[in-house]
Every structure is written in structure tokens, then in C-alpha cells.
Amino acid sequence: TIAGIKNVGMAGVVTNKGLLVHPKVTVSEREALREIFGLPVNIGTTNFGTQMLGSGLLANSKNFVAGSETTGPELGRIEEALGFLE
């Protein structure tokens, strides 16, 4: 689970450079994700505070698409967490 959510696709998004997960992820879940993927794990939201990231964010190694209600600070966090700032 991620943050106690069994449908992990709703609770996190991953690219080949990083993970962005639900803000209520536990320390042990975060560490397990870091070990499994070998990537940095960050927390964040989309669509003006929606914690279910899979409902408002699609990403791959080249780019991402976020919901229309996603704020500037959320976009910055997404770019940083998923490795789009270089």
C-alpha cells in the first residue's frame, strides 16, 4: 500500500527519474519505494490539493500532463520530483 491505499496507481506516479506519492505515505512505505525503484521519493498533490495523484497526473520519461486545477506550486513540485528540472 501507499498511505494505506491499496490501489497504488492512484497514490503515486513514477518516471525513470523519481516518484511523487500521496502526502500521507508512511516512512516505511517511502523507504520501501526508494529501495524498490532506486529513485528519490517525494510527496505532493495535484488539482488544488488532491492527494490521489493518479486522478490528475500522467507522466513518462519525456513529459507530464496535469489536471487543469493544478496550481503553480504543485506543478513545480511535480517537475522537481519526477526529474523534469535539469
PDB file of C-alpha atoms in Angstrom:
ATOM      1  CA  THR A   1       0.000   0.000   0.000  1.00  0.00           C
ATOM      2  CA  ILE A   2       0.903   3.661  -0.252  1.00  0.00           C
ATOM      3  CA  ALA A   3      -0.575   5.812   2.520  1.00  0.00           C
ATOM      4  CA  GLY A   4      -2.841   2.860   3.297  1.00  0.00           C
ATOM      5  CA  ILE A   5      -4.309   2.903  -0.232  1.00  0.00           C
ATOM      6  CA  LYS A   6      -4.410  -0.492  -1.943  1.00  0.00           C
ATOM      7  CA  ASN A   7      -4.767   0.951  -5.460  1.00  0.00           C
ATOM      8  CA  VAL A   8      -1.205   2.254  -5.587  1.00  0.00           C
ATOM      9  CA  GLY A   9      -1.717   3.699  -9.080  1.00  0.00           C
ATOM     10  CA  MET A  10      -3.937   6.352  -7.522  1.00  0.00           C
ATOM     11  CA  ALA A  11      -1.495   7.101  -4.706  1.00  0.00           C
ATOM     12  CA  GLY A  12       1.655   7.703  -6.725  1.00  0.00           C
ATOM     13  CA  VAL A  13       3.251   8.451 -10.087  1.00  0.00           C
ATOM     14  CA  VAL A  14       6.726   7.327 -11.174  1.00  0.00           C
ATOM     15  CA  THR A  15       9.113   8.135 -14.022  1.00  0.00           C
ATOM     16  CA  ASN A  16      12.625   6.860 -14.628  1.00  0.00           C
ATOM     17  CA  LYS A  17      13.935   9.782 -12.524  1.00  0.00           C
ATOM     18  CA  GLY A  18      11.680   9.918  -9.468  1.00  0.00           C
ATOM     19  CA  LEU A  19       8.441   9.180  -7.640  1.00  0.00           C
ATOM     20  CA  LEU A  20       5.716  11.513  -6.444  1.00  0.00           C
ATOM     21  CA  VAL A  21       3.428   9.961  -3.847  1.00  0.00           C
ATOM     22  CA  HIS A  22       0.463  10.692  -1.579  1.00  0.00           C
ATOM     23  CA  PRO A  23       1.331  13.142   1.239  1.00  0.00           C
ATOM     24  CA  LYS A  24       0.297  10.640   3.933  1.00  0.00           C
ATOM     25  CA  VAL A  25       2.825   7.995   2.868  1.00  0.00           C
ATOM     26  CA  THR A  26       4.465   6.404   5.901  1.00  0.00           C
ATOM     27  CA  VAL A  27       8.203   6.445   6.491  1.00  0.00           C
ATOM     28  CA  SER A  28       8.391   2.665   5.988  1.00  0.00           C
ATOM     29  CA  GLU A  29       6.379   2.825   2.740  1.00  0.00           C
ATOM     30  CA  ARG A  30       8.590   5.641   1.484  1.00  0.00           C
ATOM     31  CA  GLU A  31      11.748   3.681   2.281  1.00  0.00           C
ATOM     32  CA  ALA A  32      10.353   0.544   0.606  1.00  0.00           C
ATOM     33  CA  LEU A  33       9.560   2.540  -2.549  1.00  0.00           C
ATOM     34  CA  ARG A  34      13.059   4.044  -2.528  1.00  0.00           C
ATOM     35  CA  GLU A  35      14.578   0.558  -2.290  1.00  0.00           C
ATOM     36  CA  ILE A  36      12.302  -0.981  -4.952  1.00  0.00           C
ATOM     37  CA  PHE A  37      12.757   1.737  -7.562  1.00  0.00           C
ATOM     38  CA  GLY A  38      16.200   3.042  -6.608  1.00  0.00           C
ATOM     39  CA  LEU A  39      14.874   6.578  -7.087  1.00  0.00           C
ATOM     40  CA  PRO A  40      14.142   9.592  -4.885  1.00  0.00           C
ATOM     41  CA  VAL A  41      10.634   9.629  -3.397  1.00  0.00           C
ATOM     42  CA  ASN A  42       8.807  12.936  -2.876  1.00  0.00           C
ATOM     43  CA  ILE A  43       5.334  13.818  -1.669  1.00  0.00           C
ATOM     44  CA  GLY A  44       2.867  16.126  -3.379  1.00  0.00           C
ATOM     45  CA  THR A  45      -0.624  16.819  -4.645  1.00  0.00           C
ATOM     46  CA  THR A  46      -2.332  17.806  -7.876  1.00  0.00           C
ATOM     47  CA  ASN A  47      -5.516  19.667  -8.869  1.00  0.00           C
ATOM     48  CA  PHE A  48      -5.513  22.168  -5.990  1.00  0.00           C
ATOM     49  CA  GLY A  49      -4.716  19.718  -3.219  1.00  0.00           C
ATOM     50  CA  THR A  50      -5.984  16.371  -4.483  1.00  0.00           C
ATOM     51  CA  GLN A  51      -3.912  13.708  -2.747  1.00  0.00           C
ATOM     52  CA  MET A  52      -4.911  10.932  -5.163  1.00  0.00           C
ATOM     53  CA  LEU A  53      -2.211  11.736  -7.705  1.00  0.00           C
ATOM     54  CA  GLY A  54      -3.333   9.155 -10.257  1.00  0.00           C
ATOM     55  CA  SER A  55      -6.588  11.032 -10.758  1.00  0.00           C
ATOM     56  CA  GLY A  56      -4.886  14.180 -12.007  1.00  0.00           C
ATOM     57  CA  LEU A  57      -1.409  13.338 -13.266  1.00  0.00           C
ATOM     58  CA  LEU A  58       0.030  11.289 -16.135  1.00  0.00           C
ATOM     59  CA  ALA A  59       3.787  11.117 -16.665  1.00  0.00           C
ATOM     60  CA  ASN A  60       6.510   9.346 -18.600  1.00  0.00           C
ATOM     61  CA  SER A  61      10.221   9.998 -19.053  1.00  0.00           C
ATOM     62  CA  LYS A  62       9.625  12.782 -21.577  1.00  0.00           C
ATOM     63  CA  ASN A  63       6.838  14.915 -20.085  1.00  0.00           C
ATOM     64  CA  PHE A  64       3.735  15.028 -17.919  1.00  0.00           C
ATOM     65  CA  VAL A  65       0.119  16.160 -18.117  1.00  0.00           C
ATOM     66  CA  ALA A  66      -1.603  17.517 -15.012  1.00  0.00           C
ATOM     67  CA  GLY A  67      -5.222  18.420 -14.355  1.00  0.00           C
ATOM     68  CA  SER A  68      -6.411  21.936 -15.139  1.00  0.00           C
ATOM     69  CA  GLU A  69      -6.828  22.835 -11.455  1.00  0.00           C
ATOM     70  CA  THR A  70      -3.178  22.065 -10.639  1.00  0.00           C
ATOM     71  CA  THR A  71      -1.540  25.116  -9.053  1.00  0.00           C
ATOM     72  CA  GLY A  72       1.842  26.650  -9.827  1.00  0.00           C
ATOM     73  CA  PRO A  73       3.466  25.320  -6.642  1.00  0.00           C
ATOM     74  CA  GLU A  74       2.082  21.851  -7.391  1.00  0.00           C
ATOM     75  CA  LEU A  75       3.489  21.998 -10.933  1.00  0.00           C
ATOM     76  CA  GLY A  76       6.879  22.978  -9.539  1.00  0.00           C
ATOM     77  CA  ARG A  77       6.819  20.068  -7.119  1.00  0.00           C
ATOM     78  CA  ILE A  78       5.808  17.664  -9.895  1.00  0.00           C
ATOM     79  CA  GLU A  79       8.628  18.905 -12.162  1.00  0.00           C
ATOM     80  CA  GLU A  80      11.167  18.565  -9.369  1.00  0.00           C
ATOM     81  CA  ALA A  81      10.005  15.179  -8.067  1.00  0.00           C
ATOM     82  CA  LEU A  82       9.719  13.493 -11.453  1.00  0.00           C
ATOM     83  CA  GLY A  83      13.031  14.787 -12.774  1.00  0.00           C
ATOM     84  CA  PHE A  84      11.969  17.410 -15.309  1.00  0.00           C
ATOM     85  CA  LEU A  85      14.191  20.162 -13.881  1.00  0.00           C
ATOM     86  CA  GLU A  86      17.788  19.847 -15.011  1.00  0.00           C
TER      87      GLU A  86
END
